[in-house]
CSV table of C-alpha atoms in Angstrom, one decimal:
chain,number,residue,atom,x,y,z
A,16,UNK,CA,10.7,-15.1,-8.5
A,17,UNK,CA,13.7,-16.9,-7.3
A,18,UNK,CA,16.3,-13.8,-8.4
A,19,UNK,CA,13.7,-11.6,-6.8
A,20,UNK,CA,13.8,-12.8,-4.1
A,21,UNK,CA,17.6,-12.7,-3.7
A,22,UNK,CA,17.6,-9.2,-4.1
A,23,UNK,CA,15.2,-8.5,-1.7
A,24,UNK,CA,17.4,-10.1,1.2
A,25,UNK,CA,20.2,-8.4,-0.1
A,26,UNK,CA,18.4,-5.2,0.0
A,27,UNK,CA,18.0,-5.5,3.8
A,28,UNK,CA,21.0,-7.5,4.5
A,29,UNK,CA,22.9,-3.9,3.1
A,30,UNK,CA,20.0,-2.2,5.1
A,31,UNK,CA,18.9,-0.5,2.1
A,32,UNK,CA,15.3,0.4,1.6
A,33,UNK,CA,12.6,-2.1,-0.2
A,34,UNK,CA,10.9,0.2,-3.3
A,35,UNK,CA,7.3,0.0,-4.2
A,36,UNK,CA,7.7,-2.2,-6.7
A,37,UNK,CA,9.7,-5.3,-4.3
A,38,UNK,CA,7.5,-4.7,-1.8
A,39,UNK,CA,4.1,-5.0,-4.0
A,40,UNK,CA,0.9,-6.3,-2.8
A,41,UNK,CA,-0.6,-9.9,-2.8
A,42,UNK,CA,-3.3,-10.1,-5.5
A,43,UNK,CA,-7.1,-10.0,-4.2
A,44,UNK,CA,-6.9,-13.4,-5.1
A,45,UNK,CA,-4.0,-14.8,-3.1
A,46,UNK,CA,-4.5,-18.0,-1.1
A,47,UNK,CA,-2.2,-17.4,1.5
A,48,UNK,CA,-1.9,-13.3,2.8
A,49,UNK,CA,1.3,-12.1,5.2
A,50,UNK,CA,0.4,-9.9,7.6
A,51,UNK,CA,2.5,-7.7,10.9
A,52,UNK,CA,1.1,-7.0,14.5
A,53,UNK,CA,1.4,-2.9,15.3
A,54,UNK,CA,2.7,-3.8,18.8
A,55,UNK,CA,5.6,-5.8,17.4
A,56,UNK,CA,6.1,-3.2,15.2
A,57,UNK,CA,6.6,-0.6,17.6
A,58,UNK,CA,3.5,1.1,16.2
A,59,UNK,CA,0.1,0.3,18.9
A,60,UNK,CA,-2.3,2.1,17.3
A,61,UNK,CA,-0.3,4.5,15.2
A,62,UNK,CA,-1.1,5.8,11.6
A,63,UNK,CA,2.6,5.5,10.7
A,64,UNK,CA,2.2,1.1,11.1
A,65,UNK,CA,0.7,1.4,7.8
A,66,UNK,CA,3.6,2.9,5.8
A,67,UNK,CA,5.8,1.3,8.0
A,68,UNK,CA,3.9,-2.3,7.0
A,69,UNK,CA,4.3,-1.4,3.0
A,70,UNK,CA,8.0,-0.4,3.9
A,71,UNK,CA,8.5,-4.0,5.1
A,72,UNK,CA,6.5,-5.8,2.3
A,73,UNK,CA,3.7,-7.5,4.3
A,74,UNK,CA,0.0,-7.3,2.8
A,75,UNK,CA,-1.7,-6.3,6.1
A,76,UNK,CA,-1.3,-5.2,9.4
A,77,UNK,CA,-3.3,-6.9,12.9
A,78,UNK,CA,-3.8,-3.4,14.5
A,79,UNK,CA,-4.2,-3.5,18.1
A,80,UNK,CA,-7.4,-2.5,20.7
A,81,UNK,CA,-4.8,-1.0,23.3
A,82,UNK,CA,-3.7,-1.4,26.3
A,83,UNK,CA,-6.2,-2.9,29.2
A,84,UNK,CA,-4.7,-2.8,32.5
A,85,UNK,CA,-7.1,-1.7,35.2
A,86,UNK,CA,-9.7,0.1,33.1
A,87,UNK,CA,-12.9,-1.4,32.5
A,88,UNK,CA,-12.0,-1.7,28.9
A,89,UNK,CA,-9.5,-1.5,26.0
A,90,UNK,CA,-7.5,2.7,25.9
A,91,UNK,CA,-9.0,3.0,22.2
A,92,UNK,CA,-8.1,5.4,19.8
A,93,UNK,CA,-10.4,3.7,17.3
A,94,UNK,CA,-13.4,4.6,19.0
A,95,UNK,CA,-12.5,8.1,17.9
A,96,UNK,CA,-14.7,8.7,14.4
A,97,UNK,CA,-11.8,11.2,13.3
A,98,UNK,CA,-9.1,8.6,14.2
A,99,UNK,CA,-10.7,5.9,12.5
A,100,UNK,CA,-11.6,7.6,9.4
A,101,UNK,CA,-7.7,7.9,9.2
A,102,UNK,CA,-6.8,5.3,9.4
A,103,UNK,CA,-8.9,3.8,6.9
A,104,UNK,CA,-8.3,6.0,4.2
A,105,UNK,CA,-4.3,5.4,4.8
A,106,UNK,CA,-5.4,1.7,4.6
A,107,UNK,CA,-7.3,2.7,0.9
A,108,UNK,CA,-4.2,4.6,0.2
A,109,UNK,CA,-1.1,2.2,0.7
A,110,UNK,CA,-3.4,-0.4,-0.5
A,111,UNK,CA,-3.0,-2.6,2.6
A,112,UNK,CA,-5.6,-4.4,4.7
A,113,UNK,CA,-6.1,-4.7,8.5
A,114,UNK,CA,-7.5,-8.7,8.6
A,115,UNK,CA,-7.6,-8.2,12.5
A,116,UNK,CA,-7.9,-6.6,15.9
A,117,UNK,CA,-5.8,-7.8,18.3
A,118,UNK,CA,-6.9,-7.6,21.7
A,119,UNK,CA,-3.0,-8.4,23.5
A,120,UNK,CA,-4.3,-6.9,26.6
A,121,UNK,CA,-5.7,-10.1,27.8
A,122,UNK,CA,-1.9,-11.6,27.5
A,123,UNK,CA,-1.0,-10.1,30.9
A,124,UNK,CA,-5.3,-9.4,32.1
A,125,UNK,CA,-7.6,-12.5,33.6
A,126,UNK,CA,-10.5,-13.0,30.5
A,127,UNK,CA,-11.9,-15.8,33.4
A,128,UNK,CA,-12.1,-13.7,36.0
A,129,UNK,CA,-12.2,-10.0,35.1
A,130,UNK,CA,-16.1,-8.5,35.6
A,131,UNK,CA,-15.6,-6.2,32.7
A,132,UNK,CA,-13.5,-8.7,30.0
A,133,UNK,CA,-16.7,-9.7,27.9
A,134,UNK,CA,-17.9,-6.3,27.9
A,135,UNK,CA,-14.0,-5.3,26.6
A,136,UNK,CA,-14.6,-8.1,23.8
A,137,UNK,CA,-18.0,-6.4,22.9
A,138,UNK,CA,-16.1,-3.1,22.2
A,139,UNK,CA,-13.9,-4.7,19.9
A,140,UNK,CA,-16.3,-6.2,18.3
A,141,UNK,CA,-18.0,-2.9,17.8
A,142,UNK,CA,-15.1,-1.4,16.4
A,143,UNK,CA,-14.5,-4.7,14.1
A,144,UNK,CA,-18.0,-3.7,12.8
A,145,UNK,CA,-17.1,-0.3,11.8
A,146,UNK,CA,-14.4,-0.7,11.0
A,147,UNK,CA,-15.0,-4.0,8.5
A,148,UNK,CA,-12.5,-6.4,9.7
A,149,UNK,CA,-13.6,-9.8,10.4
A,150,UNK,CA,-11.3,-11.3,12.8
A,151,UNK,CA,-10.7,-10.6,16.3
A,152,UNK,CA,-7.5,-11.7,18.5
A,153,UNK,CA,-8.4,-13.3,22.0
A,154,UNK,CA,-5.7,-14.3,23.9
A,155,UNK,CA,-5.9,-16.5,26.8
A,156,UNK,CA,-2.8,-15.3,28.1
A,157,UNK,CA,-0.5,-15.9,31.4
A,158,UNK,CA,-3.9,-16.1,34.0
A,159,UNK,CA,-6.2,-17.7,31.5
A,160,UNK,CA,-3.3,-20.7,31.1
A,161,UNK,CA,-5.5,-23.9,31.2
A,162,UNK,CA,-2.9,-25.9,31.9
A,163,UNK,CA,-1.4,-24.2,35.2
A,164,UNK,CA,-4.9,-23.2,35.6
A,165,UNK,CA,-7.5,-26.1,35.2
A,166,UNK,CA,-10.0,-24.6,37.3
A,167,UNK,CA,-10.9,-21.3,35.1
A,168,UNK,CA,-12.1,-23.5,32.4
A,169,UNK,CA,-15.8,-23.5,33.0
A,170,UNK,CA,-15.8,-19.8,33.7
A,171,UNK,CA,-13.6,-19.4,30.1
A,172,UNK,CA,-16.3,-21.8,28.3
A,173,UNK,CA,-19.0,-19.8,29.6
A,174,UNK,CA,-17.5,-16.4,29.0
A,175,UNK,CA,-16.5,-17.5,25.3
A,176,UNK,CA,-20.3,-18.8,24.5
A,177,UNK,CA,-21.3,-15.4,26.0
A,178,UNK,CA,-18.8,-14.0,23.4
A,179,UNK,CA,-19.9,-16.3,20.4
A,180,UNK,CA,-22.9,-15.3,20.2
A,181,UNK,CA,-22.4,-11.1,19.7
A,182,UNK,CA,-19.7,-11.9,17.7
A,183,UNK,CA,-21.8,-14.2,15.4
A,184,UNK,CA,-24.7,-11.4,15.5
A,185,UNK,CA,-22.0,-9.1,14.4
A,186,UNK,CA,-21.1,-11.5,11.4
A,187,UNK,CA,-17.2,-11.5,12.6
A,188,UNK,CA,-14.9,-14.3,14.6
A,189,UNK,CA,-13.1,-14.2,17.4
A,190,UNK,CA,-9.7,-16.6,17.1
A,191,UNK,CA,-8.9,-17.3,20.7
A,192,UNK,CA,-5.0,-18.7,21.5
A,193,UNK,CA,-4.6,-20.8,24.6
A,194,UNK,CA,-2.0,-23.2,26.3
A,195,UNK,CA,-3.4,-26.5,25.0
A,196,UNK,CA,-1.8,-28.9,22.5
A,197,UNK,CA,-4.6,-29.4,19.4
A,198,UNK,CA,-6.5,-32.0,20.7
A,199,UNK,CA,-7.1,-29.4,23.8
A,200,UNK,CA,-7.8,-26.8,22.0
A,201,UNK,CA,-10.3,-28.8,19.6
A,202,UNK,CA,-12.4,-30.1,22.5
A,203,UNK,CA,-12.7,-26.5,24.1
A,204,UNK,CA,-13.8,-25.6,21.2
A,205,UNK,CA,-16.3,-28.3,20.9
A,206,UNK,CA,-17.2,-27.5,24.6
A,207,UNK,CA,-17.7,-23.6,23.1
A,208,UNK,CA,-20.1,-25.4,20.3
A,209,UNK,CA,-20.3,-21.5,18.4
A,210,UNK,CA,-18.9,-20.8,14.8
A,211,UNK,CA,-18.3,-17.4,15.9
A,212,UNK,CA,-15.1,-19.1,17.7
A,213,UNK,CA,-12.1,-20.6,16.2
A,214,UNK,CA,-9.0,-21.5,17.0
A,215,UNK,CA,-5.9,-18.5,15.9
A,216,UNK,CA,-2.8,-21.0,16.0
A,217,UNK,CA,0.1,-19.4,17.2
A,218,UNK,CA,3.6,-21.6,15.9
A,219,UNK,CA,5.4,-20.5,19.1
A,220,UNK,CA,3.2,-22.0,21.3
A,221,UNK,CA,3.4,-25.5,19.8
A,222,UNK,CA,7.3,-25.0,19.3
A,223,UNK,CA,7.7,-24.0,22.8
A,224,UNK,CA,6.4,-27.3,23.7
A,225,UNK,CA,8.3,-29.8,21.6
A,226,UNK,CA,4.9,-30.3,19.3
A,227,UNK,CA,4.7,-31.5,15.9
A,228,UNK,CA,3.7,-28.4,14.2
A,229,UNK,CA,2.2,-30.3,11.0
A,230,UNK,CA,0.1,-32.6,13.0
A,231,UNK,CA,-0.9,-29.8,15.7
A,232,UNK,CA,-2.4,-27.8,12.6
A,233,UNK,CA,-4.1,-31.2,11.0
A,234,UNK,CA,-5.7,-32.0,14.5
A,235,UNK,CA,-7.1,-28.6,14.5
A,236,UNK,CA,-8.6,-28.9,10.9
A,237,UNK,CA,-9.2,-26.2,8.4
A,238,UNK,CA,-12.8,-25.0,9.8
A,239,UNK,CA,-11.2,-24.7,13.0
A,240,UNK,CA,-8.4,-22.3,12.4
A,241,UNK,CA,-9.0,-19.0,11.6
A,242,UNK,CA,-5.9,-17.2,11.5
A,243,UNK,CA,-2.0,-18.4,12.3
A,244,UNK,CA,0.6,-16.4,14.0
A,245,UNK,CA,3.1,-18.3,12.3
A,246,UNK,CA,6.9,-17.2,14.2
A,247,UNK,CA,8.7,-19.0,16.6
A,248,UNK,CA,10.3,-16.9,19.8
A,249,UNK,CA,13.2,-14.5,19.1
A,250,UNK,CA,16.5,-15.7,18.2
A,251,UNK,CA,16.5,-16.0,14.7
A,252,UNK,CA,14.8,-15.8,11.8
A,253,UNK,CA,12.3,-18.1,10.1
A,254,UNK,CA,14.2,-19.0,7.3
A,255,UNK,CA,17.2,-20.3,9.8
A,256,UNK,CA,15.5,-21.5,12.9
A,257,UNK,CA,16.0,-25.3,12.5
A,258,UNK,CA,12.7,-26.3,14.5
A,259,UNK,CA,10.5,-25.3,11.7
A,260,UNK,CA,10.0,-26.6,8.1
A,261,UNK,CA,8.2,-24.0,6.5
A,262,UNK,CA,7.9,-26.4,3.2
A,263,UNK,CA,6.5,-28.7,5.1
A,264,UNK,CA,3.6,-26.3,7.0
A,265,UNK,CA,2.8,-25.2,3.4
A,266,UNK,CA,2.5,-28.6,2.2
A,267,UNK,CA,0.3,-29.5,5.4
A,268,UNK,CA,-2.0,-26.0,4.8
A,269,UNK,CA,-2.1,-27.1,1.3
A,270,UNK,CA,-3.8,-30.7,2.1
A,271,UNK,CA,-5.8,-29.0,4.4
A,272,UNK,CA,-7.5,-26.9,1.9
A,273,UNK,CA,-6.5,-24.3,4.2
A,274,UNK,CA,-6.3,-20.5,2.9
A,275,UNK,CA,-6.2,-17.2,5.3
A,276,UNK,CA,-3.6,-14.7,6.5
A,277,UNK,CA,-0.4,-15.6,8.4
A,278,UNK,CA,1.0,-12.9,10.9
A,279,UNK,CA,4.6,-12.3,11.9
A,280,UNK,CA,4.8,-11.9,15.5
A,281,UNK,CA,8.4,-12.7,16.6
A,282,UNK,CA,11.6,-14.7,15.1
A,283,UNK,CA,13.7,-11.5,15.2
A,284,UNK,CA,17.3,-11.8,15.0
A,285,UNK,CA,18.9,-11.9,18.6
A,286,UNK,CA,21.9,-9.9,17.1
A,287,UNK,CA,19.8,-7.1,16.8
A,288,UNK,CA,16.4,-7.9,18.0
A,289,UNK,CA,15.1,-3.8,18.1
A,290,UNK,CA,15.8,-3.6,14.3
A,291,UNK,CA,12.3,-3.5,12.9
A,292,UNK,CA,12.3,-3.1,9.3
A,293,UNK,CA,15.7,-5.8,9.0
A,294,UNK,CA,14.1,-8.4,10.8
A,295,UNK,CA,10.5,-8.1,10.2
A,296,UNK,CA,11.2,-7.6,6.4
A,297,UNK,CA,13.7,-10.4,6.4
A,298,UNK,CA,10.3,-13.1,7.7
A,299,UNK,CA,8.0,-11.1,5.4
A,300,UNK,CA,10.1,-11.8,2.4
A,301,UNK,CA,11.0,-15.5,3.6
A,302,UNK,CA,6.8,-16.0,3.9
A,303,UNK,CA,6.4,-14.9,0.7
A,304,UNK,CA,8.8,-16.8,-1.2
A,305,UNK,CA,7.1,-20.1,0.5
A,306,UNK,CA,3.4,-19.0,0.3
A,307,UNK,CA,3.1,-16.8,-2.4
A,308,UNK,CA,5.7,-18.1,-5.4
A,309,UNK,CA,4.2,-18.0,-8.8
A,310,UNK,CA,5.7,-20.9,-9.2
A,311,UNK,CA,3.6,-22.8,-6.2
């Protein structure tokens, strides 16, 4: 595992392409899955994320809604029958999974105070349905910041139970990301009270804020997490950015009893930041050699 590895950085290091048999799938079985986002990808939405995802080695791809902006909900190109069908079969094909949708326009858009945002939740969770994928990303984003902004939360709690409950109807999750530290995040949760919503952990946020990462995810617990963007911000990647022990937050999953999919947001190489398949094959291949060794 260890040589294979070597090669692999080596391969992109030279900038040479990974084959199909480096970049091969994570058994059915695997405890711990790698996925990409689309939009970090450069590919929102696009059929070609899927081969570009097998180029790069990961197991899945978080495929986005679209953008929001002003409209009243998500610009979706899964809503299309056609478009969909596509992409599933290309899915079937490369033998990839999509574990989630990732609704990123509610980074820069109000969820609290937008008269259309649950409605725009709803149609992901529509498409979720037909399109069998379980998980759903909810961002809090810059307006919904609970910290800055204290005053949303009642409006956020009652907007999320509103949320909770299609989503559990639907028989699929929605992993919100907020400001808060753990303990925070654990009590809007509680405040929530619906199984339908979970935390998704995002390692940036907690790095960005001088957090213990280990103790951030044991304070959240393993029926509490559903998913884990697990990147820091860009500058470099995972496997030399000193701030996180990746050992260590396998170790800490491990005692958790925690199993699930871990997506590659950012930690792209400053020196070259625009370089897709180099950086984001770089992390994938680091992931794997922590996550998914035979020898683990």
């Amino acid at each position: 595992m260890k040589s294979r590895i070597i090669l692999v950085l080596n391969m992109i290091l030279l900038g040479l392409p990974l084959t199909r048999a480096l970049a091969q799938k994570a058994p059915l079985n695997q405890r711990y899955k790698i996925a990409v986002v689309d939009l970090m990808i450069l590919k929102r939405q696009k059929l070609g994320a899927f081969q570009l995802t097998r180029d790069i080695g990961a197991d899945g791809v978080e495929v986005d809604m679209g953008g929001l902006g002003n409209r009243e909900t998500f610009d979706n190109q899964l809503a299309n029958d056609s478009v969909r069908k596509m992409f599933l079969n290309k899915v079937k094909v490369l033998s990839l999974q999509i574990p989630s949708l990732g609704m990123t326009g509610f980074f820069a858009q109000s969820f609290a105070e937008r008269p259309t945002a649950v409605k725009a939740v709803e149609d992901c969770i529509n498409t979720m349905k037909q399109m069998n994928v379980k998980v759903g990303f909810l961002p809090m984003g810059v307006q919904g910041n609970l910290i800055k902004y204290p005053q949303l939360r009642g409006a956020i709690v009652t907007r999320l139970k509103e949320v909770g409950k299609i989503a559990q109807s639907a028989g699929v999750v929605i992993g919100i990301e907020t400001a808060l530290d753990a303990k925070g995040e654990l009590q809007l949760l509680k405040d929530v009270d619906s199984p339908a919503i979970k935390s998704y952990f995002n390692f940036q946020n907690a790095l960005d804020n001088g957090r213990d990462l280990e103790k951030e995810l044991q304070i959240l617990g393993r029926k509490n997490i559903v998913m884990i963007h697990c990147t820091d911000t860009d500058g470099q990647w995972l496997q030399n950015d000193p701030k996180i022990n990746m050992e260590k937050v396998k170790e800490a999953l491990d005692k958790m009893g925690w199993c699930g999919w871990l997506v590659i947001e950012r930690s792209r190489d400053i020196k070259d930041v625009h370089n897709v398949k180099w950086n984001f094959s770089a992390n994938t291949t680091y992931l794997k050699s922590i996550f998914q060794s035979t020898n683990q």
